[in-house]
Short mmCIF file of C-alpha atoms and ligand atoms in Angstrom, two decimals:
data_model
loop_
_atom_site.label_atom_id
_atom_site.label_comp_id
_atom_site.label_asym_id
_atom_site.label_seq_id
_atom_site.Cartn_x
_atom_site.Cartn_y
_atom_site.Cartn_z
CA MET Y 27 -50.89 13.09 -6.66
CA THR Y 28 -53.96 15.27 -7.03
CA MET Y 29 -54.88 17.71 -4.29
CA LEU Y 30 -57.84 15.55 -3.48
CA GLU Y 31 -55.73 12.42 -3.05
CA LEU Y 32 -53.26 14.34 -0.93
CA GLU Y 33 -56.08 15.54 1.30
CA ARG Y 34 -57.27 11.96 1.68
CA THR Y 35 -53.81 10.73 2.74
CA LYS Y 36 -53.64 13.46 5.31
CA SER Y 37 -56.94 12.60 6.76
CA ILE Y 38 -55.95 8.93 7.14
CA THR Y 39 -52.83 9.66 9.10
CA ASN Y 40 -50.66 12.65 9.83
CA TYR Y 41 -47.81 11.14 7.82
CA GLN Y 42 -45.53 14.15 8.26
CA SER Y 43 -45.00 13.42 11.92
CA LEU Y 44 -43.98 9.85 11.02
CA ILE Y 45 -41.14 10.82 8.71
CA SER Y 46 -37.55 10.75 9.93
CA ARG Y 47 -35.59 13.49 8.22
CA PRO Y 48 -31.83 12.83 7.87
CA ARG Y 49 -31.92 15.40 5.06
CA ARG Y 50 -32.19 18.15 7.70
CA LEU Y 51 -28.45 17.75 8.31
CA ARG Y 52 -27.61 17.71 4.59
CA ALA Y 53 -29.25 20.99 3.64
CA THR Y 54 -26.13 23.18 3.40
CA PRO Y 55 -22.41 22.68 2.80
CA ALA Y 56 -21.67 23.86 6.34
CA LEU Y 57 -24.04 21.34 7.90
CA ARG Y 58 -22.65 18.55 5.74
CA ALA Y 59 -19.11 19.47 6.73
CA MET Y 60 -20.11 19.48 10.40
CA ILE Y 61 -21.39 15.91 10.36
CA ARG Y 62 -18.73 14.41 8.06
CA GLU Y 63 -17.41 11.21 9.65
CA THR Y 64 -14.28 10.66 7.57
CA GLU Y 65 -11.79 13.35 6.64
CA LEU Y 66 -8.84 12.79 4.32
CA ASN Y 67 -5.58 14.50 5.18
CA PRO Y 68 -2.38 14.52 3.07
CA ARG Y 69 -0.61 13.20 6.17
CA ASP Y 70 -2.57 9.95 5.78
CA PHE Y 71 -0.75 9.20 2.54
CA ILE Y 72 2.44 7.31 1.76
CA TYR Y 73 3.71 8.03 -1.75
CA PRO Y 74 5.48 5.16 -3.59
CA LEU Y 75 8.70 5.94 -5.48
CA PHE Y 76 10.48 3.60 -7.92
CA VAL Y 77 14.22 4.21 -7.92
CA ARG Y 78 16.70 2.99 -10.51
CA HIS Y 79 20.34 3.56 -11.44
CA GLY Y 80 21.36 6.21 -13.97
CA THR Y 81 19.95 9.66 -14.59
CA GLY Y 82 16.58 11.22 -15.39
CA ARG Y 83 13.18 9.54 -15.24
CA THR Y 84 11.40 6.90 -17.34
CA ALA Y 85 7.63 6.88 -17.81
CA ILE Y 86 5.68 3.69 -17.00
CA ASP Y 87 3.06 3.11 -19.71
CA SER Y 88 0.56 1.27 -17.50
CA MET Y 89 0.81 3.90 -14.73
CA PRO Y 90 0.46 7.38 -16.27
CA GLY Y 91 2.10 9.99 -14.01
CA VAL Y 92 4.38 7.43 -12.31
CA TYR Y 93 8.07 7.13 -13.22
CA GLN Y 94 11.17 5.11 -12.58
CA LEU Y 95 13.42 7.73 -11.00
CA SER Y 96 17.15 8.26 -10.62
CA VAL Y 97 18.26 9.00 -7.06
CA GLU Y 98 18.37 12.71 -7.89
CA GLU Y 99 14.88 12.61 -9.41
CA ALA Y 100 13.59 10.65 -6.42
CA VAL Y 101 14.77 13.45 -4.13
CA ARG Y 102 13.03 15.99 -6.40
CA GLU Y 103 9.81 13.95 -6.34
CA ALA Y 104 10.01 13.62 -2.54
CA GLU Y 105 10.45 17.39 -2.25
CA ALA Y 106 7.36 17.95 -4.40
CA ALA Y 107 5.45 15.52 -2.19
CA MET Y 108 6.55 17.37 0.95
CA ARG Y 109 5.45 20.71 -0.56
CA SER Y 110 2.01 19.22 -1.24
CA GLY Y 111 1.71 18.13 2.40
CA VAL Y 112 2.59 14.44 1.95
CA ASN Y 113 5.34 13.58 4.41
CA ALA Y 114 5.97 9.90 3.78
CA VAL Y 115 7.33 7.91 0.84
CA ILE Y 116 7.84 4.18 0.31
CA LEU Y 117 10.80 3.14 -1.81
CA PHE Y 118 11.04 0.32 -4.35
CA GLY Y 119 14.34 -0.39 -6.08
CA ILE Y 120 15.22 -1.58 -9.55
CA PRO Y 121 18.72 -3.06 -9.24
CA ALA Y 122 21.51 -2.94 -11.83
CA HIS Y 123 21.99 -6.72 -11.69
CA LYS Y 124 19.75 -9.59 -10.69
CA ASP Y 125 20.83 -12.99 -9.35
CA PRO Y 126 19.18 -15.96 -7.57
CA VAL Y 127 19.49 -14.32 -4.10
CA GLY Y 128 19.24 -10.66 -5.05
CA LEU Y 129 22.54 -9.43 -3.65
CA GLU Y 130 21.96 -5.74 -4.43
CA ASN Y 131 19.01 -5.86 -2.03
CA PHE Y 132 21.38 -5.56 0.94
CA ALA Y 133 24.41 -3.98 -0.75
CA ASP Y 134 25.75 -0.83 0.85
CA ASP Y 135 25.66 0.98 -2.51
CA GLY Y 136 22.35 -0.63 -3.58
CA ILE Y 137 19.87 1.63 -5.30
CA VAL Y 138 17.44 1.84 -2.38
CA GLN Y 139 20.32 2.38 0.06
CA GLN Y 140 21.49 5.35 -2.04
CA ALA Y 141 17.98 6.75 -2.26
CA ILE Y 142 17.34 6.51 1.49
CA ARG Y 143 20.56 8.39 2.26
CA ALA Y 144 19.87 11.07 -0.36
CA ILE Y 145 16.27 11.71 0.73
CA LYS Y 146 17.09 11.73 4.45
CA LYS Y 147 19.98 14.13 3.76
CA GLU Y 148 17.93 16.62 1.73
CA ILE Y 149 14.60 16.26 3.57
CA PRO Y 150 15.31 14.88 7.06
CA GLU Y 151 11.67 15.29 8.15
CA MET Y 152 10.40 13.01 5.36
CA VAL Y 153 9.29 9.61 6.70
CA VAL Y 154 11.11 7.08 4.53
CA VAL Y 155 9.50 3.65 4.42
CA THR Y 156 11.20 0.82 2.53
CA ASP Y 157 9.64 -2.23 0.92
CA VAL Y 158 11.49 -5.35 2.06
CA CYS Y 159 11.13 -8.20 -0.44
CA LEU Y 160 13.24 -10.17 -2.90
CA CYS Y 161 11.16 -10.13 -6.08
CA GLU Y 162 12.65 -7.02 -7.67
CA TYR Y 163 16.19 -8.28 -7.04
CA THR Y 164 16.07 -11.95 -7.98
CA ASP Y 165 16.67 -13.07 -11.57
CA HIS Y 166 13.67 -15.44 -11.32
CA GLY Y 167 11.40 -12.66 -9.99
CA HIS Y 168 10.21 -14.62 -6.97
CA CYS Y 169 9.93 -13.28 -3.41
CA GLY Y 170 12.41 -15.71 -1.90
CA ILE Y 171 15.11 -18.32 -2.30
CA LEU Y 172 13.89 -21.08 -4.61
CA ASN Y 173 13.89 -24.79 -3.99
CA THR Y 174 16.54 -25.71 -6.51
CA GLY Y 175 20.26 -26.46 -6.80
CA GLU Y 176 22.20 -26.34 -3.52
CA HIS Y 177 19.06 -25.41 -1.57
CA PHE Y 178 16.98 -28.30 -2.93
CA HIS Y 179 14.69 -29.68 -0.29
CA ALA Y 180 13.11 -33.05 -1.07
CA GLY Y 181 9.38 -33.11 -0.41
CA LEU Y 182 8.81 -29.60 -1.73
CA PRO Y 183 8.19 -28.83 -5.40
CA GLU Y 184 11.07 -27.69 -7.60
CA GLY Y 185 10.95 -23.90 -7.72
CA TYR Y 186 8.94 -23.55 -4.48
CA VAL Y 187 9.77 -20.38 -2.52
CA LEU Y 188 11.67 -21.62 0.55
CA ASN Y 189 10.56 -19.90 3.73
CA ASP Y 190 13.36 -20.01 6.28
CA PRO Y 191 16.36 -19.40 4.00
CA THR Y 192 14.46 -16.33 2.76
CA LEU Y 193 14.04 -15.00 6.31
CA ASP Y 194 17.80 -14.57 6.71
CA VAL Y 195 17.91 -12.44 3.57
CA LEU Y 196 14.92 -10.34 4.63
CA ALA Y 197 16.54 -9.57 7.99
CA LYS Y 198 19.76 -8.51 6.23
CA VAL Y 199 17.82 -6.23 3.86
CA ALA Y 200 15.90 -4.59 6.70
CA VAL Y 201 19.09 -3.95 8.69
CA SER Y 202 20.82 -2.47 5.65
CA HIS Y 203 17.86 -0.10 5.13
CA ALA Y 204 17.90 0.90 8.80
CA GLU Y 205 21.65 1.58 8.60
CA CYS Y 206 20.98 4.07 5.80
CA GLY Y 207 18.37 5.89 7.87
CA ALA Y 208 15.06 4.28 6.88
CA ASP Y 209 12.33 5.31 9.32
CA ILE Y 210 10.10 2.25 8.82
CA VAL Y 211 10.71 -1.12 7.14
CA ALA Y 212 7.81 -2.84 5.41
CA PRO Y 213 8.20 -6.54 4.62
CA SER Y 214 5.90 -7.52 1.74
CA GLY Y 215 6.90 -11.09 0.95
CA MET Y 216 4.30 -12.98 3.03
CA MET Y 217 6.92 -15.38 4.42
CA ASP Y 218 5.94 -17.06 7.69
CA GLY Y 219 7.91 -15.52 10.54
CA MET Y 220 9.18 -12.55 8.52
CA VAL Y 221 8.26 -10.01 11.20
CA ALA Y 222 9.98 -12.02 13.93
CA ALA Y 223 13.11 -12.51 11.83
CA ILE Y 224 13.33 -8.83 10.92
CA ARG Y 225 12.62 -7.70 14.50
CA ALA Y 226 15.39 -9.96 15.78
CA GLY Y 227 17.79 -8.75 13.08
CA LEU Y 228 17.06 -5.08 13.74
CA ASP Y 229 17.33 -5.46 17.51
CA GLU Y 230 20.61 -7.33 17.27
CA ALA Y 231 22.05 -4.59 15.06
CA GLY Y 232 20.96 -1.88 17.50
CA TYR Y 233 17.86 -0.73 15.59
CA GLU Y 234 15.33 -1.62 18.26
CA ASN Y 235 13.57 1.70 17.55
CA THR Y 236 12.93 1.02 13.86
CA PRO Y 237 9.23 0.17 13.40
CA ILE Y 238 7.93 -2.65 11.21
CA LEU Y 239 4.93 -2.03 8.99
CA SER Y 240 3.93 -5.54 7.99
CA TYR Y 241 2.15 -6.33 4.75
CA ALA Y 242 0.34 -8.78 7.02
CA VAL Y 243 -2.65 -9.47 4.79
CA LYS Y 244 -1.53 -9.52 1.19
CA TYR Y 245 -3.54 -11.29 -1.45
CA ALA Y 246 -2.37 -13.03 -4.63
CA SER Y 247 -4.04 -10.30 -6.66
CA SER Y 248 -4.17 -9.53 -10.36
CA PHE Y 249 -4.32 -5.84 -9.44
CA TYR Y 250 -0.50 -5.79 -9.12
CA GLY Y 251 0.00 -6.04 -12.90
CA PRO Y 252 1.16 -2.46 -13.59
CA PHE Y 253 3.48 -2.50 -10.54
CA ARG Y 254 5.34 -5.42 -12.02
CA ASP Y 255 6.05 -3.28 -15.12
CA ALA Y 256 7.18 -0.41 -12.90
CA ALA Y 257 9.40 -2.45 -10.59
CA GLU Y 258 10.41 -5.03 -13.20
CA GLY Y 259 9.62 -7.73 -10.67
CA ALA Y 260 7.25 -10.11 -12.45
CA PRO Y 261 7.89 -13.80 -11.72
CA LYS Y 262 9.65 -15.48 -14.65
CA PHE Y 263 7.47 -18.58 -14.16
CA GLY Y 264 4.54 -19.56 -11.95
CA ASP Y 265 2.75 -17.22 -9.57
CA ARG Y 266 2.80 -16.09 -5.93
CA LYS Y 267 -0.04 -18.28 -4.66
CA SER Y 268 2.17 -20.41 -2.40
CA HIS Y 269 2.69 -17.40 -0.10
CA GLN Y 270 0.19 -14.62 -0.94
CA MET Y 271 -3.40 -15.20 0.18
CA ASP Y 272 -6.40 -16.49 -1.74
CA PRO Y 273 -8.76 -13.54 -2.53
CA ALA Y 274 -11.64 -15.72 -1.32
CA ASN Y 275 -10.44 -15.76 2.29
CA VAL Y 276 -11.10 -13.42 5.19
CA ARG Y 277 -10.86 -15.62 8.31
CA GLU Y 278 -7.32 -16.37 7.24
CA ALA Y 279 -6.64 -12.61 7.24
CA LEU Y 280 -7.26 -12.56 10.99
CA ARG Y 281 -4.80 -15.39 11.49
CA GLU Y 282 -2.10 -13.65 9.44
CA ALA Y 283 -2.65 -10.36 11.28
CA ALA Y 284 -2.62 -12.03 14.72
CA LEU Y 285 0.68 -13.78 13.97
CA ASP Y 286 2.33 -10.53 12.86
CA VAL Y 287 1.09 -8.71 15.96
CA GLU Y 288 2.51 -11.50 18.10
CA GLU Y 289 5.84 -11.29 16.26
CA GLY Y 290 6.08 -7.57 16.97
CA ALA Y 291 4.59 -5.71 14.01
CA ASP Y 292 4.05 -2.03 14.84
CA MET Y 293 1.56 -1.46 12.02
CA LEU Y 294 -0.49 -3.80 9.86
CA MET Y 295 -1.40 -3.57 6.20
CA VAL Y 296 -4.12 -4.97 3.99
CA LYS Y 297 -3.38 -5.11 0.27
CA PRO Y 298 -4.97 -4.45 -2.22
CA ALA Y 299 -7.51 -1.97 -0.85
CA LEU Y 300 -10.54 -1.49 -3.06
CA ALA Y 301 -11.72 -5.04 -3.59
CA TYR Y 302 -10.83 -5.76 0.06
CA LEU Y 303 -12.62 -3.03 2.03
CA ASP Y 304 -14.38 -5.69 4.10
CA VAL Y 305 -11.00 -7.17 5.04
CA ILE Y 306 -9.70 -3.75 6.13
CA ARG Y 307 -12.75 -3.37 8.38
CA VAL Y 308 -12.46 -6.84 9.91
CA VAL Y 309 -8.74 -6.51 10.63
CA LYS Y 310 -9.16 -2.98 12.04
CA ASP Y 311 -11.92 -4.15 14.36
CA ALA Y 312 -9.84 -7.11 15.53
CA PHE Y 313 -6.72 -4.98 16.21
CA PRO Y 314 -8.00 -1.47 16.91
CA GLU Y 315 -4.90 -0.65 18.94
CA LEU Y 316 -2.57 -0.88 15.92
CA PRO Y 317 -2.38 1.74 13.18
CA MET Y 318 -3.65 0.17 9.95
CA ALA Y 319 -2.41 0.80 6.45
CA ALA Y 320 -4.04 -0.14 3.18
CA TYR Y 321 -2.30 -0.29 -0.18
CA ASN Y 322 -4.27 1.32 -3.01
CA VAL Y 323 -2.35 -0.71 -5.58
CA SER Y 324 -1.14 -0.12 -9.12
CA GLY Y 325 -4.11 -1.77 -10.88
CA GLU Y 326 -6.56 0.34 -8.88
CA TYR Y 327 -4.62 3.46 -9.89
CA ALA Y 328 -4.42 2.38 -13.55
CA MET Y 329 -8.19 1.80 -13.77
CA ILE Y 330 -9.00 5.34 -12.61
CA LYS Y 331 -6.34 6.83 -14.88
CA ALA Y 332 -7.62 4.91 -17.91
CA ALA Y 333 -11.26 5.81 -17.32
CA ALA Y 334 -10.36 9.46 -16.66
CA ALA Y 335 -8.24 9.64 -19.84
CA ASN Y 336 -11.33 8.55 -21.77
CA GLY Y 337 -13.42 11.21 -20.09
CA TRP Y 338 -15.60 8.52 -18.49
CA VAL Y 339 -15.06 9.59 -14.88
CA ASP Y 340 -13.93 12.76 -13.14
CA GLU Y 341 -10.43 11.84 -11.98
CA ALA Y 342 -10.26 14.14 -8.94
CA LYS Y 343 -13.70 13.28 -7.62
CA VAL Y 344 -13.42 9.54 -8.18
CA THR Y 345 -9.96 9.46 -6.62
CA LEU Y 346 -10.99 11.36 -3.49
CA GLU Y 347 -14.13 9.21 -3.17
CA THR Y 348 -11.99 6.07 -3.43
CA LEU Y 349 -9.46 7.25 -0.84
CA THR Y 350 -12.26 8.33 1.50
CA ALA Y 351 -13.82 4.87 1.21
CA ILE Y 352 -10.53 3.19 2.10
CA LYS Y 353 -10.18 5.40 5.17
CA ARG Y 354 -13.84 4.89 6.12
CA ALA Y 355 -13.29 1.12 5.95
CA GLY Y 356 -10.69 1.47 8.72
CA ALA Y 357 -7.34 2.42 7.19
CA ASP Y 358 -5.43 5.10 9.09
CA VAL Y 359 -2.76 5.32 6.42
CA ILE Y 360 -3.06 4.80 2.66
CA ILE Y 361 -0.20 3.93 0.34
CA THR Y 362 -1.26 5.50 -2.94
CA TYR Y 363 0.17 6.66 -6.26
CA HIS Y 364 -2.49 9.40 -6.17
CA ALA Y 365 -0.93 10.90 -2.99
CA VAL Y 366 0.46 14.14 -4.42
CA ASP Y 367 -2.49 14.81 -6.75
CA ALA Y 368 -4.96 14.01 -3.98
CA ALA Y 369 -3.13 16.33 -1.57
CA LYS Y 370 -3.46 19.15 -4.12
CA TRP Y 371 -7.15 18.42 -4.72
CA LEU Y 372 -7.78 18.48 -0.98
CA LYS Y 373 -6.52 22.09 -0.76
C1 PBG Z 28 6.48 -6.92 -3.66
C2 PBG Z 28 5.41 -5.91 -3.88
C3 PBG Z 28 4.43 -5.92 -4.89
C4 PBG Z 28 3.67 -4.77 -4.70
C5 PBG Z 28 4.20 -4.09 -3.61
N1 PBG Z 28 5.27 -4.83 -3.11
C6 PBG Z 28 4.23 -6.85 -6.03
C7 PBG Z 28 3.85 -8.24 -5.80
O1 PBG Z 28 3.60 -8.70 -4.70
O2 PBG Z 28 3.81 -8.95 -6.80
C8 PBG Z 28 2.49 -4.35 -5.54
C9 PBG Z 28 2.07 -2.92 -5.39
C10 PBG Z 28 1.15 -2.43 -6.45
O3 PBG Z 28 0.59 -3.19 -7.26
O4 PBG Z 28 0.98 -1.20 -6.49
N2 PBG Z 28 7.74 -6.31 -3.52
#
């Protein structure tokens, strides 16, 4: 604009007085810090650990920086997390043997049972959350008892995941985790009534103080791909669409969340996180009184890792931006494989 044109604008209207200036509060780092609405804290994070039998640790190709850990290595990893300021872990087990029911899932010397005891012994202040599902333990890789053989139920497809027979197993698993000292149990199988069944099982066994973090709103997502390598829990046939939700739905999320609240869930979860920020917001607004978790899943982690390895994005900045967005959307707690790195970057 020439000086003359500028003069003309000014004479038409005093435009300066009409401008709103949000930039005033962005001028310096101190001002920006003062008006920041969302603050990440390492205490918001839950760090997933994959535990297996044997010794040492095994890298997972599709999840750089994540390992299958022996019990001893899991304790070491939990200690490192605690030093970084992360004080919660969620455990996933890779059993020695798989069978149609997944017996190791509730065995006293099961891999997760051993890991809970070891972590609680060495780091009593660590919050130990356990994933409660069947898929890592069953030989067919499904999240429940299948409609086949002695359980066959006419009118349902062969191989369908049966709901109520699965509930009994889930309750047993949750009680066995509580017996070992788990602080929170987190059912992830999307069976109808799973929270009620687990609550009843825990109460009956004297664990009325063990909270349930329900994977209330879990989608049938392709973002779980790398996890299924890590946990060796991919279905041997079919998919999980008869129990996990259709990514196209959000009204249904409210129904799922409401049922779990009614059944006694202490915390709710939306999973995955990034492609479902709108769902996190809607569920948080509908149930503001409950702490909300979001699961920043394996595929979300793998995408950042792959892009960063190519030098296409700045790993630390993109990760912290992502986690901030999940919290801004309404999550109080984030389950994330980035937990320990993010805690270090926040310092
Ligand atoms: C089921 C479970 C899954 C994940 C967490 N719990 C896999 C599935 O539902 O297929 C996925 C987590 C991730 O992708 O990081 N036990």
